[in-house]
PDB file of C-alpha atoms and ligand atoms in Angstrom:
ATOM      1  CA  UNK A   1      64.794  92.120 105.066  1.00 62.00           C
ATOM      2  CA  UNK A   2      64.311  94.526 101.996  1.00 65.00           C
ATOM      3  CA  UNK A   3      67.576  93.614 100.956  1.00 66.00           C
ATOM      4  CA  UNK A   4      67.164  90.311 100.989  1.00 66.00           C
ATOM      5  CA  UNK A   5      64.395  90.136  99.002  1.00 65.00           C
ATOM      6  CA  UNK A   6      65.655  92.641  96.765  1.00 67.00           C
ATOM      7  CA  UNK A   7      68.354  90.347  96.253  1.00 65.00           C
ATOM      8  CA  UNK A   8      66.572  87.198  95.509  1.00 63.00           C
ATOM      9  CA  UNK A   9      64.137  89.157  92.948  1.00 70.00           C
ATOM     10  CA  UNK A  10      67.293  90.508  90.847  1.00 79.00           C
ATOM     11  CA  UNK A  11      69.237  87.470  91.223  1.00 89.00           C
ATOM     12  CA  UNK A  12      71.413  86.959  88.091  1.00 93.00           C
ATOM     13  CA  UNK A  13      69.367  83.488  86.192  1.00 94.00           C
ATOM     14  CA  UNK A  14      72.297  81.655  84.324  1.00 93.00           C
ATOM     15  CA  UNK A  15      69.527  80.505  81.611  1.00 94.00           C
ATOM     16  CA  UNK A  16      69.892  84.153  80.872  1.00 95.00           C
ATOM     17  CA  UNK A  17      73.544  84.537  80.199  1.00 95.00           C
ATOM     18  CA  UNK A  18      74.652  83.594  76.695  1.00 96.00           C
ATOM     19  CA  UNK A  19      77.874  81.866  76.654  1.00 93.00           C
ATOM     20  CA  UNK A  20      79.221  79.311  73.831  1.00 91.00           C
ATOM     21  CA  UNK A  21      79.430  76.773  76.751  1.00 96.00           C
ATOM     22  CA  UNK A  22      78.156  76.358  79.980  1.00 97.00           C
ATOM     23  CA  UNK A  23      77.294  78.484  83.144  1.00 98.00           C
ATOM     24  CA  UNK A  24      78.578  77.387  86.368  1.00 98.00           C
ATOM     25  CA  UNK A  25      76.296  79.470  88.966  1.00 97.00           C
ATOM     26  CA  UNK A  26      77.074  79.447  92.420  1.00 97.00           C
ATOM     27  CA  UNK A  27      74.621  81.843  94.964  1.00 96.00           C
ATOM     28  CA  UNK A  28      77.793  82.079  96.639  1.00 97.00           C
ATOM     29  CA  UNK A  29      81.315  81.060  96.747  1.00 98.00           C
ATOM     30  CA  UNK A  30      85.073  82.044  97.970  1.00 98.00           C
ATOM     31  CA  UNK A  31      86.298  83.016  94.213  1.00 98.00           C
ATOM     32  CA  UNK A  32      85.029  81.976  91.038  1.00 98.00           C
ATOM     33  CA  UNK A  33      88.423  82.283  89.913  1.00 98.00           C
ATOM     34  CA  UNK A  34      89.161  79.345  92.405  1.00 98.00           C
ATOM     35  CA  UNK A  35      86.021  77.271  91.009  1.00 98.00           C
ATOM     36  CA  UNK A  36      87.078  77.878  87.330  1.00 98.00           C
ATOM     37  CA  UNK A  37      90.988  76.554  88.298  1.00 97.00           C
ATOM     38  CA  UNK A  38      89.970  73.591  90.435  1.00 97.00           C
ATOM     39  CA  UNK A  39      86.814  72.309  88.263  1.00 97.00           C
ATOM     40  CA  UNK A  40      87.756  69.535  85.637  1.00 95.00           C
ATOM     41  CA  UNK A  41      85.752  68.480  82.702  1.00 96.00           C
ATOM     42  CA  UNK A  42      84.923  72.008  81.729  1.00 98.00           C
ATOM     43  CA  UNK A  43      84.206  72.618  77.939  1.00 98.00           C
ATOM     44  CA  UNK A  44      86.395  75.746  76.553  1.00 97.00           C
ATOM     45  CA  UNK A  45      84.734  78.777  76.721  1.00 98.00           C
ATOM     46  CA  UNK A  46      82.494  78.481  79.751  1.00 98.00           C
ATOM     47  CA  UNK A  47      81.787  80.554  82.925  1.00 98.00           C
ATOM     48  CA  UNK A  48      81.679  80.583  86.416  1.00 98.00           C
ATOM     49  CA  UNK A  49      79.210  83.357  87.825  1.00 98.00           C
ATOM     50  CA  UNK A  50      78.636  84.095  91.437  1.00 98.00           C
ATOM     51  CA  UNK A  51      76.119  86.348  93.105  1.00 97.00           C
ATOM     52  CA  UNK A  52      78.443  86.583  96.120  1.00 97.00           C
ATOM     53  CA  UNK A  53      82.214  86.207  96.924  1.00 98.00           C
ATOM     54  CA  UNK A  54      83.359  85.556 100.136  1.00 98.00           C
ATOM     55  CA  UNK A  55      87.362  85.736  99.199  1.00 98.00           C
ATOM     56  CA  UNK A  56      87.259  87.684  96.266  1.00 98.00           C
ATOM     57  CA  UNK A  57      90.671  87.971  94.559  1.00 97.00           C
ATOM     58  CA  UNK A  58      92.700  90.827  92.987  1.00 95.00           C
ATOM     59  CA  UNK A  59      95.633  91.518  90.951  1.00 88.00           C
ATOM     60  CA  UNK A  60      98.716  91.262  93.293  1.00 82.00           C
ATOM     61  CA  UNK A  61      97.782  89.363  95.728  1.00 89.00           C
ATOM     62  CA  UNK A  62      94.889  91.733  96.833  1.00 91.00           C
ATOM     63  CA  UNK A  63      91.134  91.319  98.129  1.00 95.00           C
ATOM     64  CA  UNK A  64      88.227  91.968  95.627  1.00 97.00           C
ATOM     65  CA  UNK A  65      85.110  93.206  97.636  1.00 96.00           C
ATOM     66  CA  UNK A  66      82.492  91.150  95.602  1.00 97.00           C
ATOM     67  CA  UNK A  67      78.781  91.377  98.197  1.00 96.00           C
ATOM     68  CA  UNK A  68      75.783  89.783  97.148  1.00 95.00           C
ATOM     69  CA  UNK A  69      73.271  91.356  94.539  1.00 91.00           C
ATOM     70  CA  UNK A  70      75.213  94.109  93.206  1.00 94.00           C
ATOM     71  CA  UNK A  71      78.021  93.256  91.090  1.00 97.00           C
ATOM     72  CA  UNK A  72      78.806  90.837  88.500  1.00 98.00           C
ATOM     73  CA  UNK A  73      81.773  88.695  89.433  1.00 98.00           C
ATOM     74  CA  UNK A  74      82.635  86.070  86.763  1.00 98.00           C
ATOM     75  CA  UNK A  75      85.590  84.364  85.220  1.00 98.00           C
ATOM     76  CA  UNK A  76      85.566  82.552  81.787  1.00 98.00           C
ATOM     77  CA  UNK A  77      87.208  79.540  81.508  1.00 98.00           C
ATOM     78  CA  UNK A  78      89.373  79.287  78.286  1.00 97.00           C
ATOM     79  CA  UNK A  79      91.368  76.437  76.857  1.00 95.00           C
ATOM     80  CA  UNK A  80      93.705  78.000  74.204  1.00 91.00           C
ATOM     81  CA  UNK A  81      94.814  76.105  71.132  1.00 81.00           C
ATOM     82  CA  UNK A  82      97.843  77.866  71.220  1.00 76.00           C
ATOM     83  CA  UNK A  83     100.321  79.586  73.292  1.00 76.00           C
ATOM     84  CA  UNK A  84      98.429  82.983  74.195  1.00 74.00           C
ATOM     85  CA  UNK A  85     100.549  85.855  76.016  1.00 84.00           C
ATOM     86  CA  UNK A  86      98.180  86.346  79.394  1.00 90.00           C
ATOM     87  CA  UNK A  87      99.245  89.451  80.214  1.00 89.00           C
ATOM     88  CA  UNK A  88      98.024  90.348  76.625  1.00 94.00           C
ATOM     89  CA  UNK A  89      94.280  88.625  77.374  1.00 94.00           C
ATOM     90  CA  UNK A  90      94.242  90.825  80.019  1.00 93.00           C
ATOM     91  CA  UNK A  91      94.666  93.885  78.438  1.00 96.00           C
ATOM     92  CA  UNK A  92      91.671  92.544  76.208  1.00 97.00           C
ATOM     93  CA  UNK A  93      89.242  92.118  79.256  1.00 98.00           C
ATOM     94  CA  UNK A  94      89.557  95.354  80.252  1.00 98.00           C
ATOM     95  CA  UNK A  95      88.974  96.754  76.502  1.00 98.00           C
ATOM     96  CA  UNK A  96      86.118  94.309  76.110  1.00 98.00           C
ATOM     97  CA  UNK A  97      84.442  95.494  79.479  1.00 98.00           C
ATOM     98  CA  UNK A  98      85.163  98.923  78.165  1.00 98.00           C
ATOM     99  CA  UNK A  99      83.619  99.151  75.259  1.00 98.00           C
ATOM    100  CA  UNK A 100      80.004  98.007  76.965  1.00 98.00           C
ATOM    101  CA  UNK A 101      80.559 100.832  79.914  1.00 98.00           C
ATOM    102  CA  UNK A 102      79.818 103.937  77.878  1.00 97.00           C
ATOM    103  CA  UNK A 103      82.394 107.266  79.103  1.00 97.00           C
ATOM    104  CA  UNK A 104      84.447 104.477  80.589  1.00 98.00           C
ATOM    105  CA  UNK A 105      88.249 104.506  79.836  1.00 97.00           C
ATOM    106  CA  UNK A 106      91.261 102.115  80.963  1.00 97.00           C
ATOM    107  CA  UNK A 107      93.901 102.293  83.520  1.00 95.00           C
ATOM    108  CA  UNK A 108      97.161 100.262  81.950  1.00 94.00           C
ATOM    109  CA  UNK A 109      96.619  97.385  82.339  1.00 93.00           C
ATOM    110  CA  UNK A 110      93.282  96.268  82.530  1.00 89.00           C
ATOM    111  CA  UNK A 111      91.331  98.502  85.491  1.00 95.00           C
ATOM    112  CA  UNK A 112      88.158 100.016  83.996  1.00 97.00           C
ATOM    113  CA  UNK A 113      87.731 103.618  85.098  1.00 97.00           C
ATOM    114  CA  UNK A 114      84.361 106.262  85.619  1.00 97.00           C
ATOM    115  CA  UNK A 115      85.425 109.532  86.481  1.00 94.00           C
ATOM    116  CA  UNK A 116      88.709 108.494  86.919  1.00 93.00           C
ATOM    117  CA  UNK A 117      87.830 105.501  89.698  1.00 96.00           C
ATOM    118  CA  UNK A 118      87.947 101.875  89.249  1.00 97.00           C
ATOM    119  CA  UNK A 119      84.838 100.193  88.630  1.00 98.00           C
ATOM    120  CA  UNK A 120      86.022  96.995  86.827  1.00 98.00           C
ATOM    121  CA  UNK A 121      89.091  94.861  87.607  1.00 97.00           C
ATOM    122  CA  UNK A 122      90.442  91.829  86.141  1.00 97.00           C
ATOM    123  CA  UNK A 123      92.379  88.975  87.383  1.00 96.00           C
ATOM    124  CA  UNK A 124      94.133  86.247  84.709  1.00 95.00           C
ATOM    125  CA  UNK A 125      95.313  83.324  85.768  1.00 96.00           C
ATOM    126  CA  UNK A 126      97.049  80.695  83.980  1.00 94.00           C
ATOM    127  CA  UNK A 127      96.568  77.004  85.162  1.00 94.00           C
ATOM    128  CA  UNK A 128      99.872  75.264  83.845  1.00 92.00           C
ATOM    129  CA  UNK A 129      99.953  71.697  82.694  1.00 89.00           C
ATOM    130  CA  UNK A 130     103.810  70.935  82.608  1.00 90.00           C
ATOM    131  CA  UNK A 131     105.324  73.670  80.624  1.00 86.00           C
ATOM    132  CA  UNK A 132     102.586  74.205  78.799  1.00 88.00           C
ATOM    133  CA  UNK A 133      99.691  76.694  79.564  1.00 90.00           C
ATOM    134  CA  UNK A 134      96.080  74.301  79.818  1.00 92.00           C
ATOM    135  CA  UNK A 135      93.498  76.456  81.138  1.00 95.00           C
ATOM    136  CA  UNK A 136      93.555  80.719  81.102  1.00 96.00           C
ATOM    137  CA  UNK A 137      90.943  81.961  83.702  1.00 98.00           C
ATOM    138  CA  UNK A 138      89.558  85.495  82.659  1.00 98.00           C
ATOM    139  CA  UNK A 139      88.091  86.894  86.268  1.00 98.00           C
ATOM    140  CA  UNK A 140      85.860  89.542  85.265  1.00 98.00           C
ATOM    141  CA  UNK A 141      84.707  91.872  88.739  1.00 98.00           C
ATOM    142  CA  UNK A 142      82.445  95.188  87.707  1.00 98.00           C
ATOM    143  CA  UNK A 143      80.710  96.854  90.206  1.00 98.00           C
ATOM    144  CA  UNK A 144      77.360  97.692  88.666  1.00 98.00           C
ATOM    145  CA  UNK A 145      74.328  98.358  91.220  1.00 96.00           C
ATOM    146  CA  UNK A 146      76.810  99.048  94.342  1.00 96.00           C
ATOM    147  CA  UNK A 147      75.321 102.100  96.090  1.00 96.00           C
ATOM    148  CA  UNK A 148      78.201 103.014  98.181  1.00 95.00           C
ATOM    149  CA  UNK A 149      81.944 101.998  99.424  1.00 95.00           C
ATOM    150  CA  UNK A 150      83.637 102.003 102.349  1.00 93.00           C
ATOM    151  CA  UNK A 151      85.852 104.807 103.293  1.00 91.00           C
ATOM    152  CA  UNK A 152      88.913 102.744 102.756  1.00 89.00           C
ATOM    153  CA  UNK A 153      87.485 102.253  99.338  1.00 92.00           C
ATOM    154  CA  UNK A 154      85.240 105.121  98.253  1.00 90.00           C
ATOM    155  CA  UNK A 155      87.826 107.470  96.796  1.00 91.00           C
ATOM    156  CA  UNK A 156      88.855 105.114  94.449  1.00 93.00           C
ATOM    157  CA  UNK A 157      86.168 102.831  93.471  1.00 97.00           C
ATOM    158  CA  UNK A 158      83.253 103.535  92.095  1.00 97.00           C
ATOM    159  CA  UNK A 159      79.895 102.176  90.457  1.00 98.00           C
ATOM    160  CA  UNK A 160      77.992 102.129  87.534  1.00 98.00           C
ATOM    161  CA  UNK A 161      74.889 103.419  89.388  1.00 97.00           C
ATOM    162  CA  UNK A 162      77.204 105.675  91.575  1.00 97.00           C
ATOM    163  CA  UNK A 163      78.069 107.622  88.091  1.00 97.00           C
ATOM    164  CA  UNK A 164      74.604 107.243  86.145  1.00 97.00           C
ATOM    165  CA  UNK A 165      72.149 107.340  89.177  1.00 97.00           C
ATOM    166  CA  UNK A 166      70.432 104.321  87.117  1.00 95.00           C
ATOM    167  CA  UNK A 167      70.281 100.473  88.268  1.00 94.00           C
ATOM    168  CA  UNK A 168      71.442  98.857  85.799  1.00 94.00           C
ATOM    169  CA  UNK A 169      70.419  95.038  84.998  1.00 96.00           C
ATOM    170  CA  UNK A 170      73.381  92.975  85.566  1.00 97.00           C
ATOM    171  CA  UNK A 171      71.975  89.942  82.755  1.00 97.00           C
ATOM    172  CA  UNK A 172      72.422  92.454  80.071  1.00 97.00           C
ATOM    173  CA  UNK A 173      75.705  94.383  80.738  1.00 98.00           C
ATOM    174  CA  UNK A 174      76.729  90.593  81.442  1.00 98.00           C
ATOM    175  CA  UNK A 175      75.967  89.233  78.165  1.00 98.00           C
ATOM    176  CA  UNK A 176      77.224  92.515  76.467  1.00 98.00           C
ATOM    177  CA  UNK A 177      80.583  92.177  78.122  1.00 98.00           C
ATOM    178  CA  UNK A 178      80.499  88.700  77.426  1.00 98.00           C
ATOM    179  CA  UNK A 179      79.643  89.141  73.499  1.00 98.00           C
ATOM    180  CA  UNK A 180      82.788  91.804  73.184  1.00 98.00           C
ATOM    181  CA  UNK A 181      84.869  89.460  74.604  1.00 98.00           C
ATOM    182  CA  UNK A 182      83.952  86.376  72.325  1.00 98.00           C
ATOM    183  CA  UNK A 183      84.578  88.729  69.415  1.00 98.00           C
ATOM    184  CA  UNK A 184      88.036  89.573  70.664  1.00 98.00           C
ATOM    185  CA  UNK A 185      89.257  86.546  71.491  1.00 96.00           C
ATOM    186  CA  UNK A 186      88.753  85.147  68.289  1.00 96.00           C
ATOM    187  CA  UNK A 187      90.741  88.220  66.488  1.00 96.00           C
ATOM    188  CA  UNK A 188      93.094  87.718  69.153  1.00 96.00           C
ATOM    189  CA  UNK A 189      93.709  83.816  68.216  1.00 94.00           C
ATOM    190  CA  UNK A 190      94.121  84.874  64.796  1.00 93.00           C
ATOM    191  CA  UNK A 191      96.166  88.324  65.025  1.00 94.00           C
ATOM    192  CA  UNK A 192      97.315  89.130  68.305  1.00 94.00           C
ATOM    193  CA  UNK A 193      97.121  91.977  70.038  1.00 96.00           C
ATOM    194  CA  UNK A 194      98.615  94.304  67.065  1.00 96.00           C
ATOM    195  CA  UNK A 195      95.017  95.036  65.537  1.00 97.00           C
ATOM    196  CA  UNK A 196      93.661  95.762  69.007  1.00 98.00           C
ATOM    197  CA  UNK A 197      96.427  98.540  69.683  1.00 98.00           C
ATOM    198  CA  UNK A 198      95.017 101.663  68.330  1.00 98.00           C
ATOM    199  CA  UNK A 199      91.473 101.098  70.005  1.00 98.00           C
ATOM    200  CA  UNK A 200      93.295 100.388  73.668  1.00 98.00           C
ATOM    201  CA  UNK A 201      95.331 103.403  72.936  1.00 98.00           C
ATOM    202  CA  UNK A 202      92.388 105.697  72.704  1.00 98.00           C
ATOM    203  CA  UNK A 203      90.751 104.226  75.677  1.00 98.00           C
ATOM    204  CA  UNK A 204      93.639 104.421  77.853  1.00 97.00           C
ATOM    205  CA  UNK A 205      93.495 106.947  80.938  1.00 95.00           C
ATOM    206  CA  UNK A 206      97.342 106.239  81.755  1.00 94.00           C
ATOM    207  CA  UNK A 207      98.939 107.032  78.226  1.00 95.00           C
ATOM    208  CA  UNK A 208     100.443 111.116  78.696  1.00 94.00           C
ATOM    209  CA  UNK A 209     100.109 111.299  82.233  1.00 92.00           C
ATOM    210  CA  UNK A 210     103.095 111.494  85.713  1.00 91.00           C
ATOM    211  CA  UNK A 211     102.983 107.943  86.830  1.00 90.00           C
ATOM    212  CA  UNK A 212     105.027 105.893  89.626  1.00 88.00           C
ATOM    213  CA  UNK A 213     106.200 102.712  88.191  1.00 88.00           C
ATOM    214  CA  UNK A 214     106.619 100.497  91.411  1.00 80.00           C
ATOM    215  CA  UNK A 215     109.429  97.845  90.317  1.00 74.00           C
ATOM    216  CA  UNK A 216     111.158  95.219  92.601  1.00 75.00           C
ATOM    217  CA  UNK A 217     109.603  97.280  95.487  1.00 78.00           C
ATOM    218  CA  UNK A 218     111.151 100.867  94.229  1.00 84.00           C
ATOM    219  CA  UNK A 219     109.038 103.348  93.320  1.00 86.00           C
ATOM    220  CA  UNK A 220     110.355 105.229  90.134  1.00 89.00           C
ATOM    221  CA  UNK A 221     108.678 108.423  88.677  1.00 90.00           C
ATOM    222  CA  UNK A 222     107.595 108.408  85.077  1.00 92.00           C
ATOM    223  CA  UNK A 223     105.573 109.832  82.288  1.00 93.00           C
ATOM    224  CA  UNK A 224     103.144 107.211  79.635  1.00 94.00           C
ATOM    225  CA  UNK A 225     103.942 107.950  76.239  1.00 96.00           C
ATOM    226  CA  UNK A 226     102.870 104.877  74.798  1.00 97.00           C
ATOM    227  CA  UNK A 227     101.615 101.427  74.046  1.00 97.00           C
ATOM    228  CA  UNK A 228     103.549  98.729  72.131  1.00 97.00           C
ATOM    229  CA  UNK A 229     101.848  96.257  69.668  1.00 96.00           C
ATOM    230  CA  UNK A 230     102.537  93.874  72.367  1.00 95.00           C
ATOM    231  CA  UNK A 231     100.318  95.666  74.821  1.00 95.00           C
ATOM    232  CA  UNK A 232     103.540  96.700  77.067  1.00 95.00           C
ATOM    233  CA  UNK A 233     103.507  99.987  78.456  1.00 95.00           C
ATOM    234  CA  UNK A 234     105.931 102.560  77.109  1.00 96.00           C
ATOM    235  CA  UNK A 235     107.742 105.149  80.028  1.00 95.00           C
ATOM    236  CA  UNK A 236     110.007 108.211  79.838  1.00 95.00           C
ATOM    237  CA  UNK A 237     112.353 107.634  83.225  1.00 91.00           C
ATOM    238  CA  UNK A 238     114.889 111.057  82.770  1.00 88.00           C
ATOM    239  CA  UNK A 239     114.314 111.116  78.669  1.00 91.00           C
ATOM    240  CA  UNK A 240     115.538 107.437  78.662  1.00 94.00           C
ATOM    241  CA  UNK A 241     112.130 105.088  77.444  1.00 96.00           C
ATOM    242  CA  UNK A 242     111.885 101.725  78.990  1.00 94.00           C
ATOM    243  CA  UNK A 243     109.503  99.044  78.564  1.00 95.00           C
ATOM    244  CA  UNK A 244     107.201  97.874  81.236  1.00 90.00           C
ATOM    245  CA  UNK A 245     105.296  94.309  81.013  1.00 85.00           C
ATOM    246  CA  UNK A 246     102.038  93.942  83.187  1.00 78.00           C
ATOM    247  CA  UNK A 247     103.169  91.287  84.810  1.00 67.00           C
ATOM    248  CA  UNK A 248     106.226  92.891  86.135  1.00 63.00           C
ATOM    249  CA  UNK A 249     104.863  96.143  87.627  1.00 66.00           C
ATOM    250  CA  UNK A 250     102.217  98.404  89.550  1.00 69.00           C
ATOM    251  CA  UNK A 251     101.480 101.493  87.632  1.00 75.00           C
ATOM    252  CA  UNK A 252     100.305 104.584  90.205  1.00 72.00           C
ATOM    253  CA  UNK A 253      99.061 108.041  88.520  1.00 69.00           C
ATOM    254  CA  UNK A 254     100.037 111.093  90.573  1.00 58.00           C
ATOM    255  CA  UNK A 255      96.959 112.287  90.627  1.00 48.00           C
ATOM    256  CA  UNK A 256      93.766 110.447  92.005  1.00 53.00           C
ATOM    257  CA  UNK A 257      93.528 106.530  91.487  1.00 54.00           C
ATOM    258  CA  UNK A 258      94.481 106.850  88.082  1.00 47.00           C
TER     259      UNK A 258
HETATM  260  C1  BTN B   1      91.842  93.579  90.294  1.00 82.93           C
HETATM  261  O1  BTN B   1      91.539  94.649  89.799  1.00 82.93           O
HETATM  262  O2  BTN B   1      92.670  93.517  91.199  1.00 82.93           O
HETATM  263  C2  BTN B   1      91.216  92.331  89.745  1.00 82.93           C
HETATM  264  C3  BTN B   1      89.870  92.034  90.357  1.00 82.93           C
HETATM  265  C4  BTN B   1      89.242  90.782  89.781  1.00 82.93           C
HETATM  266  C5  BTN B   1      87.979  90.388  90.493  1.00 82.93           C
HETATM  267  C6  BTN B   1      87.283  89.230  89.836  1.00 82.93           C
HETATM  268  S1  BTN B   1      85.660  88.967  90.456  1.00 82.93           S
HETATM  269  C7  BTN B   1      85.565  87.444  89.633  1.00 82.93           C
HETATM  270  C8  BTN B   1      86.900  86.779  89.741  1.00 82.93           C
HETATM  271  N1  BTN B   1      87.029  86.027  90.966  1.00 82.93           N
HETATM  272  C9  BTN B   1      87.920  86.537  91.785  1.00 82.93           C
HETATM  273  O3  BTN B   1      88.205  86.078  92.916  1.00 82.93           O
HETATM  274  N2  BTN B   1      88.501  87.604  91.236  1.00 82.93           N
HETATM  275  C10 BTN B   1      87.977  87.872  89.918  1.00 82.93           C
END
């Protein structure tokens, strides 16, 4: 019953959230990911916000554990003027949610690490129109007041309260993430991801470290050494460097989640 209540006292109130569009708030729904694809007459630049999720989605065709009260689990809704690389937006996401969660530092592509567990993830989706790309769908999932995991999930996820021992409120860091991201995008229209390159690079957990680059269903053993201008990771297989696209591949560290 305490939950409950606790719940409807810190429920996220979309007049709070400060978007250049509208907020589409839903108390609870499968996937806001799935709202923002199927909803027509949406104005560029909005979001879809959810308090719960009952089919969360992940990268890869996995399951995002989004319960009620403690996370923030949103997708923005964008309608690009021109042909944007996705895989390249999603790199920005990450960066964006990065920059708000102080000591926090990025898993190639777009996971968003505290000590070295995930506590943000972020799903882009393109909604095609033809050949031509309509609708990009930015699912943002950050686990903020989440006081514990499951086992299957507690060595590698984590919280924002979990690593600060503070409750944090979900409006602000919201709005925050949401402000970074605005600001981003619009470079991004304009530049790319080129300008962005040196930041990511300093934020990224991956770059220098063992990792298993799991291609076509092999699993291949390599060491990060860098990040192109195109946001593509760069690996040492046997002193031979190949490129590797987000879209095309899992990235494992050897050690930990990372
Ligand atoms: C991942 O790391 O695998 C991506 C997780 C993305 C989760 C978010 S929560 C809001 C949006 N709706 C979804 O169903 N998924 C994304």
């Amino acid at each position: 019953m305490k939950r409950i209540l606790d719940i409807l006292k810190n429920r996220i109130k979309p007049k709070k959230i400060r978007v250049p569009a509208k907020v589409y708030y839903f108390r609870e729904t499968e996937s806001t990911n799935k709202e923002a694809k199927l909803a027509t007459g949406v104005p560029d630049r909005s979001l879809f916000i959810a308090e719960e999720q009952t089919g969360g989605r992940g990268r890869l065709g996995r399951a995002w554990s989004s319960p009620a009260g403690c996370g923030i689990w949103a997708s923005i809704y964008l309608k690009p003027q021109k042909e944007s690389d996705i895989s390249q937006l999603t790199l920005l996401a990450g960066l964006a949610v990065c920059r708000v969660i102080e000591n926090s530092k990025i898993k190639w592509p777009n996971d968003v690490l505290l000590d070295d567990k995930k506590v943000c993830g972020v799903l882009c989706e393109a909604v095609m129109d033809g050949e031509r790309v309509s609708r990009v769908i930015v699912g943002i999932g950050i686990n903020v007041n989440t006081e514990s995991f499951d086992d299957e999930l507690s060595d590698k996820a984590t919280s924002v309260y979990i690593e600060t021992g503070k409750k944090v409120s979900r409006e602000r860091l919201l709005n925050n993430v949401l402000k970074e991201f605005f600001d981003i995008y619009d470079e991004f229209i304009k530049g790319g991801f080129a300008g962005f390159r040196d930041e990511y690079k300093k934020k990224c957990a991956t770059l220098f470290r063992d990792v298993i680059v799991i291609k076509n269903g092999e699993n291949v053993r390599a060491r990060a050494v860098d990040i192109t201008e195109n946001g593509e990771l760069v690996v040492e297989i046997n002193n031979t460097r190949e490129i590797v696209n987000a879209g095309e591949v899992s990235v494992r560290g050897l050690l930990g989640y990372n």
